[in-house]
Amino acid sequence: MLCRDRNFIINYLKIKTVDTQSYKTVSLNAATVNKEWVVIDATDLALGRLAARVALVLRGKNKPGFTPHVDCGDNVIIVNAEKVALKGKKMTDRVYVRYTGYPGGQRFSTPKEILAKRPTELVRMAVKGMLPKTRLGDKIYGNLYVYAGPEHPHQAQNPKTITLDEI
């Protein structure tokens, strides 16, 4: 009987020492996050797929240390936004609705009209719709830089060029 109790105590102590955590969940904060700069060329890419992947990178969900309440995503530069693709009749049949705030102030526009007036706005609207609608989402949205042509003024940050397949 004494031997059985002794073995039980020894095994219990072994389990207690082995059962302790040898690792901890990493939770990033503003000081420990590693933000990079990436460039994505939007030429002939589907608008929705592009926006979804960019929102993922902006949020930081592609990193192993993703923390939901921290801005741990990368700064994203999108070039050639005017060459984004919409399949089928979406360029003319899709309608975006906005409201000015005045009576009778409802305005309608198609992607073709938006690209003609402001080429970067279509990509911006698509990405913004896929980010959280919170203060953190607004802060993350500030890490997006969209340009209509192939040039951008962020060469000093040494951005690396990636494709959608690498995300």
PDB file of C-alpha atoms in Angstrom:
ATOM      1  CA  MET A   1       0.000   0.000   0.000  1.00  0.00           C
ATOM      2  CA  LEU A   2       2.793   2.384   0.932  1.00  0.00           C
ATOM      3  CA  CYS A   3       4.655   1.505  -2.265  1.00  0.00           C
ATOM      4  CA  ARG A   4       1.591   2.273  -4.390  1.00  0.00           C
ATOM      5  CA  ASP A   5       1.126   5.705  -2.739  1.00  0.00           C
ATOM      6  CA  ARG A   6       4.808   6.439  -3.167  1.00  0.00           C
ATOM      7  CA  ASN A   7       4.679   5.593  -6.904  1.00  0.00           C
ATOM      8  CA  PHE A   8       1.536   7.684  -7.281  1.00  0.00           C
ATOM      9  CA  ILE A   9       3.244  10.695  -5.709  1.00  0.00           C
ATOM     10  CA  ILE A  10       6.359  10.265  -7.856  1.00  0.00           C
ATOM     11  CA  ASN A  11       4.287  10.001 -11.056  1.00  0.00           C
ATOM     12  CA  TYR A  12       2.157  12.957  -9.994  1.00  0.00           C
ATOM     13  CA  LEU A  13       5.254  15.094  -9.483  1.00  0.00           C
ATOM     14  CA  LYS A  14       6.623  14.043 -12.883  1.00  0.00           C
ATOM     15  CA  ILE A  15       3.359  14.972 -14.552  1.00  0.00           C
ATOM     16  CA  LYS A  16       3.335  18.353 -12.811  1.00  0.00           C
ATOM     17  CA  THR A  17       6.830  19.174 -14.054  1.00  0.00           C
ATOM     18  CA  VAL A  18       6.162  17.967 -17.617  1.00  0.00           C
ATOM     19  CA  ASP A  19       2.716  19.548 -17.767  1.00  0.00           C
ATOM     20  CA  THR A  20       3.997  23.120 -17.449  1.00  0.00           C
ATOM     21  CA  GLN A  21       4.038  25.289 -20.538  1.00  0.00           C
ATOM     22  CA  SER A  22       7.317  25.321 -22.378  1.00  0.00           C
ATOM     23  CA  TYR A  23       6.042  27.931 -24.830  1.00  0.00           C
ATOM     24  CA  LYS A  24       3.731  30.910 -24.739  1.00  0.00           C
ATOM     25  CA  THR A  25       1.412  32.454 -27.258  1.00  0.00           C
ATOM     26  CA  VAL A  26       3.089  35.450 -28.841  1.00  0.00           C
ATOM     27  CA  SER A  27       1.004  38.584 -28.638  1.00  0.00           C
ATOM     28  CA  LEU A  28       2.437  41.477 -30.626  1.00  0.00           C
ATOM     29  CA  ASN A  29       2.192  45.125 -29.669  1.00  0.00           C
ATOM     30  CA  ALA A  30       3.128  48.366 -31.418  1.00  0.00           C
ATOM     31  CA  ALA A  31       6.740  48.107 -30.255  1.00  0.00           C
ATOM     32  CA  THR A  32       7.357  44.502 -31.331  1.00  0.00           C
ATOM     33  CA  VAL A  33       5.552  44.408 -34.670  1.00  0.00           C
ATOM     34  CA  ASN A  34       7.693  44.111 -37.824  1.00  0.00           C
ATOM     35  CA  LYS A  35       6.112  46.192 -40.604  1.00  0.00           C
ATOM     36  CA  GLU A  36       7.387  45.845 -44.156  1.00  0.00           C
ATOM     37  CA  TRP A  37       6.615  47.560 -47.465  1.00  0.00           C
ATOM     38  CA  VAL A  38       5.256  45.546 -50.382  1.00  0.00           C
ATOM     39  CA  VAL A  39       4.322  46.483 -53.962  1.00  0.00           C
ATOM     40  CA  ILE A  40       1.528  44.773 -55.887  1.00  0.00           C
ATOM     41  CA  ASP A  41       0.962  45.340 -59.603  1.00  0.00           C
ATOM     42  CA  ALA A  42      -2.801  45.373 -60.277  1.00  0.00           C
ATOM     43  CA  THR A  43      -2.540  44.925 -64.042  1.00  0.00           C
ATOM     44  CA  ASP A  44      -5.267  42.506 -65.254  1.00  0.00           C
ATOM     45  CA  LEU A  45      -6.055  41.269 -61.725  1.00  0.00           C
ATOM     46  CA  ALA A  46      -9.662  40.680 -60.679  1.00  0.00           C
ATOM     47  CA  LEU A  47     -10.776  43.532 -58.419  1.00  0.00           C
ATOM     48  CA  GLY A  48     -12.337  41.386 -55.690  1.00  0.00           C
ATOM     49  CA  ARG A  49      -9.458  38.928 -55.446  1.00  0.00           C
ATOM     50  CA  LEU A  50      -6.953  41.768 -55.356  1.00  0.00           C
ATOM     51  CA  ALA A  51      -8.882  43.602 -52.637  1.00  0.00           C
ATOM     52  CA  ALA A  52      -9.287  40.466 -50.518  1.00  0.00           C
ATOM     53  CA  ARG A  53      -5.577  39.619 -50.608  1.00  0.00           C
ATOM     54  CA  VAL A  54      -4.524  43.225 -49.993  1.00  0.00           C
ATOM     55  CA  ALA A  55      -6.885  43.446 -47.001  1.00  0.00           C
ATOM     56  CA  LEU A  56      -5.313  40.246 -45.650  1.00  0.00           C
ATOM     57  CA  VAL A  57      -1.793  41.708 -45.910  1.00  0.00           C
ATOM     58  CA  LEU A  58      -2.872  45.082 -44.479  1.00  0.00           C
ATOM     59  CA  ARG A  59      -4.439  43.335 -41.497  1.00  0.00           C
ATOM     60  CA  GLY A  60      -1.384  41.104 -40.942  1.00  0.00           C
ATOM     61  CA  LYS A  61      -3.232  37.795 -41.150  1.00  0.00           C
ATOM     62  CA  ASN A  62      -0.511  36.337 -43.367  1.00  0.00           C
ATOM     63  CA  LYS A  63       2.019  36.569 -40.513  1.00  0.00           C
ATOM     64  CA  PRO A  64       2.471  33.933 -37.810  1.00  0.00           C
ATOM     65  CA  GLY A  65       2.276  36.496 -35.003  1.00  0.00           C
ATOM     66  CA  PHE A  66      -1.117  37.933 -36.009  1.00  0.00           C
ATOM     67  CA  THR A  67      -2.795  39.755 -33.134  1.00  0.00           C
ATOM     68  CA  PRO A  68      -6.385  40.898 -33.804  1.00  0.00           C
ATOM     69  CA  HIS A  69      -6.299  44.133 -31.803  1.00  0.00           C
ATOM     70  CA  VAL A  70      -2.928  45.423 -33.118  1.00  0.00           C
ATOM     71  CA  ASP A  71      -1.940  46.944 -36.464  1.00  0.00           C
ATOM     72  CA  CYS A  72       0.587  44.243 -37.366  1.00  0.00           C
ATOM     73  CA  GLY A  73       0.128  44.294 -41.153  1.00  0.00           C
ATOM     74  CA  ASP A  74       2.432  45.590 -43.849  1.00  0.00           C
ATOM     75  CA  ASN A  75       2.301  48.838 -45.796  1.00  0.00           C
ATOM     76  CA  VAL A  76       0.924  48.008 -49.248  1.00  0.00           C
ATOM     77  CA  ILE A  77       1.583  49.964 -52.440  1.00  0.00           C
ATOM     78  CA  ILE A  78      -0.690  49.151 -55.381  1.00  0.00           C
ATOM     79  CA  VAL A  79       0.488  50.331 -58.801  1.00  0.00           C
ATOM     80  CA  ASN A  80      -1.413  50.315 -62.123  1.00  0.00           C
ATOM     81  CA  ALA A  81      -4.777  50.551 -60.362  1.00  0.00           C
ATOM     82  CA  GLU A  82      -6.391  51.865 -63.542  1.00  0.00           C
ATOM     83  CA  LYS A  83      -5.703  48.514 -65.254  1.00  0.00           C
ATOM     84  CA  VAL A  84      -7.669  46.397 -62.773  1.00  0.00           C
ATOM     85  CA  ALA A  85     -10.004  43.848 -64.390  1.00  0.00           C
ATOM     86  CA  LEU A  86     -13.724  43.338 -63.974  1.00  0.00           C
ATOM     87  CA  LYS A  87     -15.135  40.297 -65.770  1.00  0.00           C
ATOM     88  CA  GLY A  88     -18.323  40.188 -67.798  1.00  0.00           C
ATOM     89  CA  LYS A  89     -20.589  43.251 -67.818  1.00  0.00           C
ATOM     90  CA  LYS A  90     -19.590  44.382 -64.321  1.00  0.00           C
ATOM     91  CA  MET A  91     -17.818  47.463 -65.691  1.00  0.00           C
ATOM     92  CA  THR A  92     -21.111  48.917 -66.935  1.00  0.00           C
ATOM     93  CA  ASP A  93     -23.860  47.021 -65.089  1.00  0.00           C
ATOM     94  CA  ARG A  94     -22.607  47.256 -61.494  1.00  0.00           C
ATOM     95  CA  VAL A  95     -23.866  50.373 -59.708  1.00  0.00           C
ATOM     96  CA  TYR A  96     -22.309  52.082 -56.693  1.00  0.00           C
ATOM     97  CA  VAL A  97     -24.694  54.199 -54.629  1.00  0.00           C
ATOM     98  CA  ARG A  98     -23.708  57.082 -52.372  1.00  0.00           C
ATOM     99  CA  TYR A  99     -25.710  59.726 -50.579  1.00  0.00           C
ATOM    100  CA  THR A 100     -24.698  63.377 -50.243  1.00  0.00           C
ATOM    101  CA  GLY A 101     -26.773  63.972 -47.120  1.00  0.00           C
ATOM    102  CA  TYR A 102     -29.224  66.360 -48.786  1.00  0.00           C
ATOM    103  CA  PRO A 103     -32.799  65.614 -49.903  1.00  0.00           C
ATOM    104  CA  GLY A 104     -32.678  64.070 -53.360  1.00  0.00           C
ATOM    105  CA  GLY A 105     -28.923  63.624 -53.000  1.00  0.00           C
ATOM    106  CA  GLN A 106     -28.661  59.966 -53.927  1.00  0.00           C
ATOM    107  CA  ARG A 107     -25.944  59.521 -56.579  1.00  0.00           C
ATOM    108  CA  PHE A 108     -25.274  56.483 -58.766  1.00  0.00           C
ATOM    109  CA  SER A 109     -22.092  55.618 -60.650  1.00  0.00           C
ATOM    110  CA  THR A 110     -20.642  52.637 -62.510  1.00  0.00           C
ATOM    111  CA  PRO A 111     -17.073  51.358 -62.237  1.00  0.00           C
ATOM    112  CA  LYS A 112     -16.381  52.711 -65.724  1.00  0.00           C
ATOM    113  CA  GLU A 113     -17.341  56.245 -64.614  1.00  0.00           C
ATOM    114  CA  ILE A 114     -15.315  55.937 -61.400  1.00  0.00           C
ATOM    115  CA  LEU A 115     -12.205  54.773 -63.292  1.00  0.00           C
ATOM    116  CA  ALA A 116     -12.574  57.667 -65.727  1.00  0.00           C
ATOM    117  CA  LYS A 117     -12.778  60.331 -62.977  1.00  0.00           C
ATOM    118  CA  ARG A 118     -10.533  58.872 -60.240  1.00  0.00           C
ATOM    119  CA  PRO A 119      -8.648  55.718 -61.326  1.00  0.00           C
ATOM    120  CA  THR A 120      -7.491  54.754 -57.818  1.00  0.00           C
ATOM    121  CA  GLU A 121     -10.866  55.099 -56.095  1.00  0.00           C
ATOM    122  CA  LEU A 122     -12.292  51.778 -57.286  1.00  0.00           C
ATOM    123  CA  VAL A 123      -9.480  49.782 -55.666  1.00  0.00           C
ATOM    124  CA  ARG A 124      -9.635  51.919 -52.511  1.00  0.00           C
ATOM    125  CA  MET A 125     -13.380  51.315 -52.096  1.00  0.00           C
ATOM    126  CA  ALA A 126     -13.003  47.559 -52.600  1.00  0.00           C
ATOM    127  CA  VAL A 127     -10.190  47.240 -50.044  1.00  0.00           C
ATOM    128  CA  LYS A 128     -11.889  49.494 -47.497  1.00  0.00           C
ATOM    129  CA  GLY A 129     -15.026  47.359 -47.676  1.00  0.00           C
ATOM    130  CA  MET A 130     -12.984  44.324 -46.613  1.00  0.00           C
ATOM    131  CA  LEU A 131     -11.362  45.917 -43.567  1.00  0.00           C
ATOM    132  CA  PRO A 132     -12.922  46.143 -40.089  1.00  0.00           C
ATOM    133  CA  LYS A 133     -15.301  49.054 -39.563  1.00  0.00           C
ATOM    134  CA  THR A 134     -13.518  50.248 -36.399  1.00  0.00           C
ATOM    135  CA  ARG A 135     -10.831  52.706 -35.353  1.00  0.00           C
ATOM    136  CA  LEU A 136      -8.252  49.994 -35.982  1.00  0.00           C
ATOM    137  CA  GLY A 137      -9.679  49.495 -39.484  1.00  0.00           C
ATOM    138  CA  ASP A 138      -9.269  53.212 -40.167  1.00  0.00           C
ATOM    139  CA  LYS A 139      -5.661  53.074 -38.993  1.00  0.00           C
ATOM    140  CA  ILE A 140      -4.951  50.007 -41.127  1.00  0.00           C
ATOM    141  CA  TYR A 141      -6.536  51.710 -44.143  1.00  0.00           C
ATOM    142  CA  GLY A 142      -3.918  54.448 -43.768  1.00  0.00           C
ATOM    143  CA  ASN A 143      -1.234  51.872 -44.660  1.00  0.00           C
ATOM    144  CA  LEU A 144      -2.630  51.525 -48.199  1.00  0.00           C
ATOM    145  CA  TYR A 145      -1.114  53.549 -51.042  1.00  0.00           C
ATOM    146  CA  VAL A 146      -2.766  53.299 -54.476  1.00  0.00           C
ATOM    147  CA  TYR A 147      -1.350  54.792 -57.678  1.00  0.00           C
ATOM    148  CA  ALA A 148      -2.857  54.810 -61.167  1.00  0.00           C
ATOM    149  CA  GLY A 149       0.427  54.401 -63.050  1.00  0.00           C
ATOM    150  CA  PRO A 150       3.498  52.195 -62.628  1.00  0.00           C
ATOM    151  CA  GLU A 151       5.476  54.795 -60.615  1.00  0.00           C
ATOM    152  CA  HIS A 152       5.301  55.430 -56.870  1.00  0.00           C
ATOM    153  CA  PRO A 153       7.240  57.776 -54.545  1.00  0.00           C
ATOM    154  CA  HIS A 154       8.125  55.128 -51.921  1.00  0.00           C
ATOM    155  CA  GLN A 155      11.460  53.893 -53.314  1.00  0.00           C
ATOM    156  CA  ALA A 156      13.274  54.967 -50.125  1.00  0.00           C
ATOM    157  CA  GLN A 157      11.409  52.306 -48.105  1.00  0.00           C
ATOM    158  CA  ASN A 158      12.855  49.530 -50.338  1.00  0.00           C
ATOM    159  CA  PRO A 159       9.531  47.763 -50.949  1.00  0.00           C
ATOM    160  CA  LYS A 160       9.576  44.204 -52.192  1.00  0.00           C
ATOM    161  CA  THR A 161       7.402  43.234 -55.140  1.00  0.00           C
ATOM    162  CA  ILE A 162       4.981  40.370 -54.550  1.00  0.00           C
ATOM    163  CA  THR A 163       2.261  38.660 -56.564  1.00  0.00           C
ATOM    164  CA  LEU A 164      -1.130  37.506 -55.327  1.00  0.00           C
ATOM    165  CA  ASP A 165       0.052  33.891 -55.412  1.00  0.00           C
ATOM    166  CA  GLU A 166       2.724  34.642 -52.784  1.00  0.00           C
ATOM    167  CA  ILE A 167       0.194  35.904 -50.247  1.00  0.00           C
TER     168      ILE A 167
END
